[in-house]
Short mmCIF file of C-alpha atoms in Angstrom, two decimals:
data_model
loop_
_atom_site.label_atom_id
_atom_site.label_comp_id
_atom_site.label_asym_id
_atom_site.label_seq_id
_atom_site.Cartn_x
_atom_site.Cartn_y
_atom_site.Cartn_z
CA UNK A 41 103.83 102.39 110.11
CA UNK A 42 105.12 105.21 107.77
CA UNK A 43 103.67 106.04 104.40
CA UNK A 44 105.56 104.19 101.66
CA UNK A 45 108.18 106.47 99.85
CA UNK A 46 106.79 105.76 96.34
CA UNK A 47 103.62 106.14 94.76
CA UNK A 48 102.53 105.48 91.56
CA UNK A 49 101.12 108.92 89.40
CA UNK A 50 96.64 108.11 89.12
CA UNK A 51 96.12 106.52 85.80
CA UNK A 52 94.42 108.10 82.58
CA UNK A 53 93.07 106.97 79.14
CA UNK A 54 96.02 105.23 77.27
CA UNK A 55 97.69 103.44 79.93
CA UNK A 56 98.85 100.74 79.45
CA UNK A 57 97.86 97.00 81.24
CA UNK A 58 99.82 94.03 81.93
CA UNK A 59 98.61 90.79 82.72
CA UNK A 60 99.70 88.76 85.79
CA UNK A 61 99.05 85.18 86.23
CA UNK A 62 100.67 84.78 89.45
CA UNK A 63 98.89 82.54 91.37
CA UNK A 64 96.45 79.08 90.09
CA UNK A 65 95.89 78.31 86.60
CA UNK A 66 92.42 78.49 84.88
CA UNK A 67 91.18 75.34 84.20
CA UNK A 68 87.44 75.92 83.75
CA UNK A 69 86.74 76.89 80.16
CA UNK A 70 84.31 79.17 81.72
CA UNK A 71 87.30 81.40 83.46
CA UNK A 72 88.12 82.60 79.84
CA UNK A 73 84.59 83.92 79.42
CA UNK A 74 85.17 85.77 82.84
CA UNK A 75 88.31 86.93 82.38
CA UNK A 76 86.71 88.33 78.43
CA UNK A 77 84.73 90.04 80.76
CA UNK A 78 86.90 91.47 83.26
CA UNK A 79 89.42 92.73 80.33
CA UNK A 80 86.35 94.19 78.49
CA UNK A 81 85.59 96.68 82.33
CA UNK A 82 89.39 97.88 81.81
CA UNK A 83 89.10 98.21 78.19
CA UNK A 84 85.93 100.37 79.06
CA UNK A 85 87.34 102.76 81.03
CA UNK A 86 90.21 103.54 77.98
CA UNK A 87 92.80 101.47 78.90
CA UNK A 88 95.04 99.54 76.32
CA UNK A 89 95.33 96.26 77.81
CA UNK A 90 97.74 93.58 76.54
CA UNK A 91 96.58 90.39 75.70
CA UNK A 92 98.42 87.29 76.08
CA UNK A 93 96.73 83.45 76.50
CA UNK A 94 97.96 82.69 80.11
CA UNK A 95 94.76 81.21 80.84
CA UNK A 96 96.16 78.36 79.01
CA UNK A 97 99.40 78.04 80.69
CA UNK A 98 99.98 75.24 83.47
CA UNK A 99 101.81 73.52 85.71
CA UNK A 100 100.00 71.26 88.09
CA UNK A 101 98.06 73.63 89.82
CA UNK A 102 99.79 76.23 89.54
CA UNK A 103 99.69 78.76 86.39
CA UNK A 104 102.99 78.41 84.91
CA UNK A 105 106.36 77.30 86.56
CA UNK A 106 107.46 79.99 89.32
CA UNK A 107 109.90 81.28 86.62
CA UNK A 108 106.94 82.09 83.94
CA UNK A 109 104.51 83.31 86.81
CA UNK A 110 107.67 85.47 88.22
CA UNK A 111 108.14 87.39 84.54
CA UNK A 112 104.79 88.43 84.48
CA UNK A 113 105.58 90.75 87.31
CA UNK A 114 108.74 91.64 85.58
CA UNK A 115 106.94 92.06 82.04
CA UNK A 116 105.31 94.90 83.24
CA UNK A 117 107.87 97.39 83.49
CA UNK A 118 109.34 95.75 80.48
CA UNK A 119 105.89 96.89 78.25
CA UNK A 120 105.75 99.97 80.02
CA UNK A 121 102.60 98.55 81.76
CA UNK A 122 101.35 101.23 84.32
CA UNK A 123 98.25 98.77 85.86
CA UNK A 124 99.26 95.16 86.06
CA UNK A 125 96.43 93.08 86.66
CA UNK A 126 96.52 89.43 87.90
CA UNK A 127 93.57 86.99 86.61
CA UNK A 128 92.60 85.23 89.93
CA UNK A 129 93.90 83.65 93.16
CA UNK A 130 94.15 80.27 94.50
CA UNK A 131 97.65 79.22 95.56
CA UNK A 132 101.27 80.22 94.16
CA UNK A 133 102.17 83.73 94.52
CA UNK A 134 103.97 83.48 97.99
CA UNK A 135 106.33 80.79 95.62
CA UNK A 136 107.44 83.79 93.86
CA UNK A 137 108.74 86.01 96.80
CA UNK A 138 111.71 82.84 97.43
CA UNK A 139 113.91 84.79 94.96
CA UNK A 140 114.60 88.18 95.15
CA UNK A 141 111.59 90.32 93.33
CA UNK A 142 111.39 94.47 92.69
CA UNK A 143 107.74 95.40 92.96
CA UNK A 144 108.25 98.65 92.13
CA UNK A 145 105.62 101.71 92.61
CA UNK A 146 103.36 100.26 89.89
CA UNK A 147 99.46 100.08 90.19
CA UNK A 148 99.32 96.05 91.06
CA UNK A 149 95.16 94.83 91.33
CA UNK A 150 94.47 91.92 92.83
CA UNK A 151 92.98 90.12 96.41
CA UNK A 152 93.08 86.48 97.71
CA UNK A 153 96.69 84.95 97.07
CA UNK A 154 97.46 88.01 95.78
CA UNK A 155 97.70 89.49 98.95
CA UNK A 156 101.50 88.14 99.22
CA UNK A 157 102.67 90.30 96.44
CA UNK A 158 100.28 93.56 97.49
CA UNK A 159 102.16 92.85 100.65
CA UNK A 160 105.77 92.46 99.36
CA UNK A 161 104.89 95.30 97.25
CA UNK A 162 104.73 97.64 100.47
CA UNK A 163 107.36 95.95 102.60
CA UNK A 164 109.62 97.56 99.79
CA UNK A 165 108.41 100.88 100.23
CA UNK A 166 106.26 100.91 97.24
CA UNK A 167 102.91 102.18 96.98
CA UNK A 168 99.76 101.35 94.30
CA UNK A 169 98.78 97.92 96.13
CA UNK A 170 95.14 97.87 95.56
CA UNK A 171 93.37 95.20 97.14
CA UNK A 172 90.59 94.45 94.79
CA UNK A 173 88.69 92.48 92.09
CA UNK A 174 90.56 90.24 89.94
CA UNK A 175 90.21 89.94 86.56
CA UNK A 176 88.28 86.88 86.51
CA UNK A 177 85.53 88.71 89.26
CA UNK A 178 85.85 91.86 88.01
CA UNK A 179 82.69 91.93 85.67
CA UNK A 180 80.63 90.48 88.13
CA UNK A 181 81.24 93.37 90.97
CA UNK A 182 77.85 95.54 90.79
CA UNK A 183 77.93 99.01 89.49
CA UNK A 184 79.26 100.74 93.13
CA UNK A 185 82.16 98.61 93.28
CA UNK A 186 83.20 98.69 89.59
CA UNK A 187 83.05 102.89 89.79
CA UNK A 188 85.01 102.86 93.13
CA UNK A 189 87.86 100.66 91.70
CA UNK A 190 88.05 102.87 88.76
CA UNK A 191 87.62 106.17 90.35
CA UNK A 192 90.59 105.11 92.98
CA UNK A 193 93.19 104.26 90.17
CA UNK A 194 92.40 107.60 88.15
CA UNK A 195 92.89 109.62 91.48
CA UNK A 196 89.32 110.63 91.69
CA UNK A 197 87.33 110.64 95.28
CA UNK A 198 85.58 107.50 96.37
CA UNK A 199 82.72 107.30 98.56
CA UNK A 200 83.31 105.32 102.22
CA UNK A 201 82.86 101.84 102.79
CA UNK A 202 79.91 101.27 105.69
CA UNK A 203 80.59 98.51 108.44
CA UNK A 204 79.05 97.59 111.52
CA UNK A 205 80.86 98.89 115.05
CA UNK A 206 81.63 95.72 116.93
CA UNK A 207 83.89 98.12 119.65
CA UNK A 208 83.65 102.26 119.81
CA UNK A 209 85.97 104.68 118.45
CA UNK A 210 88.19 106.19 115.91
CA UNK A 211 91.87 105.10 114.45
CA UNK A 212 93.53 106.59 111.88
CA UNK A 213 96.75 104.99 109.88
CA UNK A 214 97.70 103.86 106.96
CA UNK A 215 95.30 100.87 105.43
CA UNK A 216 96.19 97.08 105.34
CA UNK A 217 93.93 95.18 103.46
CA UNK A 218 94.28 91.17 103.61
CA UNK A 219 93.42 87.70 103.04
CA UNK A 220 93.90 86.43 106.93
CA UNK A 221 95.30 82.64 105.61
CA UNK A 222 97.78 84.74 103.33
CA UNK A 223 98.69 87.16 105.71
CA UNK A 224 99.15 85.03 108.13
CA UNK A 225 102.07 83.04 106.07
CA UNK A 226 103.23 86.36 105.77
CA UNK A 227 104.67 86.88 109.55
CA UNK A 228 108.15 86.36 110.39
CA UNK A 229 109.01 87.08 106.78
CA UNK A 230 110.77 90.29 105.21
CA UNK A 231 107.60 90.54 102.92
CA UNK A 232 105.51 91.57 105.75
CA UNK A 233 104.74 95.69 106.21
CA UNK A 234 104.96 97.17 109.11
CA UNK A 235 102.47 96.84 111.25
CA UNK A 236 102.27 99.89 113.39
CA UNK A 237 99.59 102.07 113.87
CA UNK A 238 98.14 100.18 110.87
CA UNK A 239 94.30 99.76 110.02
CA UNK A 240 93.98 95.88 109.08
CA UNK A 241 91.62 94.59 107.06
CA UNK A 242 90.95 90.86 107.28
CA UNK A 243 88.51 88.74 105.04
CA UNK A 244 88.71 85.36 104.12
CA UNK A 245 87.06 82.49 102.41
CA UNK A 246 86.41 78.35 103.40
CA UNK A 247 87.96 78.46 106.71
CA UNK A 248 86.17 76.91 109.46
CA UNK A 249 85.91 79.10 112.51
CA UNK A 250 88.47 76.73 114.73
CA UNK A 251 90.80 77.53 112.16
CA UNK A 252 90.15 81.42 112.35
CA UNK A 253 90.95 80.99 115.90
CA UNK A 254 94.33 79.57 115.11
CA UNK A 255 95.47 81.86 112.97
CA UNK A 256 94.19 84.98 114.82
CA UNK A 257 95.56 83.34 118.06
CA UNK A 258 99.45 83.07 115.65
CA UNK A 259 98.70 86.95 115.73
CA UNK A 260 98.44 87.09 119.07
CA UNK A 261 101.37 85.04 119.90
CA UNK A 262 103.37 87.27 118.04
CA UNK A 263 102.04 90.28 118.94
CA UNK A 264 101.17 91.47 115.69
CA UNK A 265 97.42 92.29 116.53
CA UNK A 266 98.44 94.50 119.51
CA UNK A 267 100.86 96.72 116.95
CA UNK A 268 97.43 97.50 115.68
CA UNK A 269 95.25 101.12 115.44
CA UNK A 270 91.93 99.56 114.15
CA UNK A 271 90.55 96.45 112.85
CA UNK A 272 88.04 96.31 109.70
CA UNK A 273 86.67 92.71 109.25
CA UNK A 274 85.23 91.84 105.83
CA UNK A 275 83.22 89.02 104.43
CA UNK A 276 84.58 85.33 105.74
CA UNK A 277 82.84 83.38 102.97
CA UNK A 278 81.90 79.94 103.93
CA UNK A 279 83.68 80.27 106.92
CA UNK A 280 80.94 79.33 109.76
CA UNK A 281 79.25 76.10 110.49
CA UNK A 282 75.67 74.59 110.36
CA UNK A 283 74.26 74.09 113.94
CA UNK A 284 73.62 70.56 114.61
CA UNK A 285 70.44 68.29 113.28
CA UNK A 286 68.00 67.81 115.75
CA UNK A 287 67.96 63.95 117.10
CA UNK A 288 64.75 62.17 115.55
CA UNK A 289 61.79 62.95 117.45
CA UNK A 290 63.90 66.16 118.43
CA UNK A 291 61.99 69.56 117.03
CA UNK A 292 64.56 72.14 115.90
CA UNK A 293 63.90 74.33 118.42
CA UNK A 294 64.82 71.63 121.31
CA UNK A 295 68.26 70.63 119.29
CA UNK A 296 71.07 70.21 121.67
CA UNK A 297 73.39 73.52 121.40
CA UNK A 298 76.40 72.56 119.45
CA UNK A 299 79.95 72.13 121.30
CA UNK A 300 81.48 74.39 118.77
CA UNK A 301 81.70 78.46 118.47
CA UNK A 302 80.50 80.80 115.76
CA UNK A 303 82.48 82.76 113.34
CA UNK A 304 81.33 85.52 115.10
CA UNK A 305 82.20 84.65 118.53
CA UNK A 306 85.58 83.50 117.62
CA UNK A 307 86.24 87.23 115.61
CA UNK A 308 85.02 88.54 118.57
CA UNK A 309 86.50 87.17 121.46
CA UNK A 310 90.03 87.11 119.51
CA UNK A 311 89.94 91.12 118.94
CA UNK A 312 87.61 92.26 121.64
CA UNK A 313 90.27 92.90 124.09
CA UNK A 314 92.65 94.50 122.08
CA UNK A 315 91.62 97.84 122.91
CA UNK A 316 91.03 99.44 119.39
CA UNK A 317 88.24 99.86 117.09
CA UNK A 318 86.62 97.13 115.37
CA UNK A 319 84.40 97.95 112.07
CA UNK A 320 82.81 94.40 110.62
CA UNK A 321 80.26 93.84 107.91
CA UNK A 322 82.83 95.61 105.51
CA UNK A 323 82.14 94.80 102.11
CA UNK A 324 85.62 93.57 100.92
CA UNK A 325 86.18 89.77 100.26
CA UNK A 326 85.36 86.82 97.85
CA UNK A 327 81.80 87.64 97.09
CA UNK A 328 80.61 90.41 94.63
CA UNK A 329 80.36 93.48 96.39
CA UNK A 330 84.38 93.51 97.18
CA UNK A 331 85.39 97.36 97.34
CA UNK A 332 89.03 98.12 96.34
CA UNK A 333 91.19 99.43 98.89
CA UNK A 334 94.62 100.79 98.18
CA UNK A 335 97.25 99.33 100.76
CA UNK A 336 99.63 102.13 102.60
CA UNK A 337 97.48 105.18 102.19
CA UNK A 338 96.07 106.77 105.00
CA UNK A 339 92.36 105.98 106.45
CA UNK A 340 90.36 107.06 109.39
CA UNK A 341 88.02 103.85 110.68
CA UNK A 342 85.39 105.17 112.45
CA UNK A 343 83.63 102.13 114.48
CA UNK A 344 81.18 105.06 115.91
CA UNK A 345 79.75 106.36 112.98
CA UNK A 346 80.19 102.61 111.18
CA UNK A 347 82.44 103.97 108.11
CA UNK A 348 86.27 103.19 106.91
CA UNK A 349 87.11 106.67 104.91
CA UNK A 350 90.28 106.74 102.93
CA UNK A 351 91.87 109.92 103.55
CA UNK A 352 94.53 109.82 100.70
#
């Protein structure tokens, strides 16, 4: 995978913020208390961030008609917007890559759904991806994560995200970071980067682990996981399943094993024999603690030492 061509400059005070909602609408009157919140971080670190009610725009499920939800991308460059910040995931942004979209190099914030634009965004060529909070999450992140996510988009150092090695070694290449359903939706489409030499990052949310299976085993099949240099694996919230009840008179301890595999046999035994490194335990995914990465720039994953460095 090369470098993309274009990178946005880091920001500073004064910059401007545009608002994205992109993918589901906000139907809980608590999201506008969260998204207060997560305007209130940005506002905190000197940005100027534009304020417009799109938590009260809707279409089904969806926030807005695919038109509306398209011109917030395009709004950005229109306001001179260099962060452009979506308000939450759920379903819909993929809907918006059917037409023909410039995601230019522009700072773009965002995880989940969001993934298919951070993605697009690349597959142009662009840089300033940055897989991280939303702006409905945002306040919620501790302290570490908050810092990190600010530090990156003002060009200062950040500190290295710690992991678990689940197979030695060392890979360096530019980062990937990803929600697997999204991604996955992604292949066989222009809007996919290139995956070569690449260091993916995979988290995900609700999926039960016979459905991570599938999806990693559409990787396979394509023979997009073997284009790989390392695999990070993040948090997979939700994603395994209760063992089974014990039968009455049945003490837990003598409960029949269940006829079903683990999360972490299934992440395992689908990567295992790939041949790279594999860093897990990563703390990137739907649950506070969800450190920004910025997609394209160059990393080193270290499964040895249990660290993912970025190395700019």
């Amino acid at each position: 995978m090369n470098l993309p061509a274009h990178q946005p400059r880091p920001l500073r005070e004064g910059d401007r913020v545009a608002l994205a909602a992109a993918s589901s609408a906000l139907p809980d009157p608590a999201d506008l208390g969260r998204l207060e919140a997560g305007i209130a971080v940005l506002e905190s670190w000197g940005l100027v961030v534009e304020r417009r009610p799109l938590h009260q725009r809707s279409w089904g499920y969806l926030a807005g008609r695919d038109a509306e939800r398209r011109a917030d991308l395009t709004r950005a460059g229109e306001v001179g917007a260099e962060l452009l910040a979506c308000l939450r995931g759920g379903w819909g942004a993929a809907r918006l890559l059917e037409h023909p979209l410039a995601l230019p190099a522009r700072w773009l914030l965002g995880f989940s759904d969001v993934t298919s634009l951070l993605w697009a965004q690349l597959a142009q060529g662009n840089a300033g991806g940055v897989h991280g909070p939303l702006l409905t999450t945002l306040a919620a992140e501790p302290p570490w994560s908050r810092e990190r996510l600010r530090a990156l988009l003002f060009g200062e150092p950040v500190a290295d995200l710690v992991g678990l090695g689940w197979r030695g070694g060392v890979a360096e290449g530019p980062v990937l970071a990803a929600n697997l359903t999204v991604a996955t939706h992604l292949l066989g489409t222009p809007h996919l980067p290139d995956l070569r030499g690449a260091i993916l990052i995979l988290e995900d949310v609700g999926e039960a682990p016979y459905r991570i299976d599938r999806m990693l085993t559409h990787w396979r099949l394509c023979g997009a996981l073997q284009q790989l240099a390392g695999i990070g694996l993040g948090q997979f919230s939700g994603c395994d399943e209760p063992g089974p009840a014990p039968e009455p008179g049945e003490s837990a301890a003598e409960a029949r094993p269940p006829r079903r595999f683990s999360l972490e046999q299934v992440l395992r035994e689908r990567t295992g024999d790939l041949g790279i490194p594999i860093l897990a335990g990563l703390p990137v995914g739907h649950e506070p603690g969800n450190g920004a990465l910025p997609l394209g720039w160059r990393a080193r994953l270290d499964a040895d030492a249990g660290v993912l460095r970025l190395l700019g």
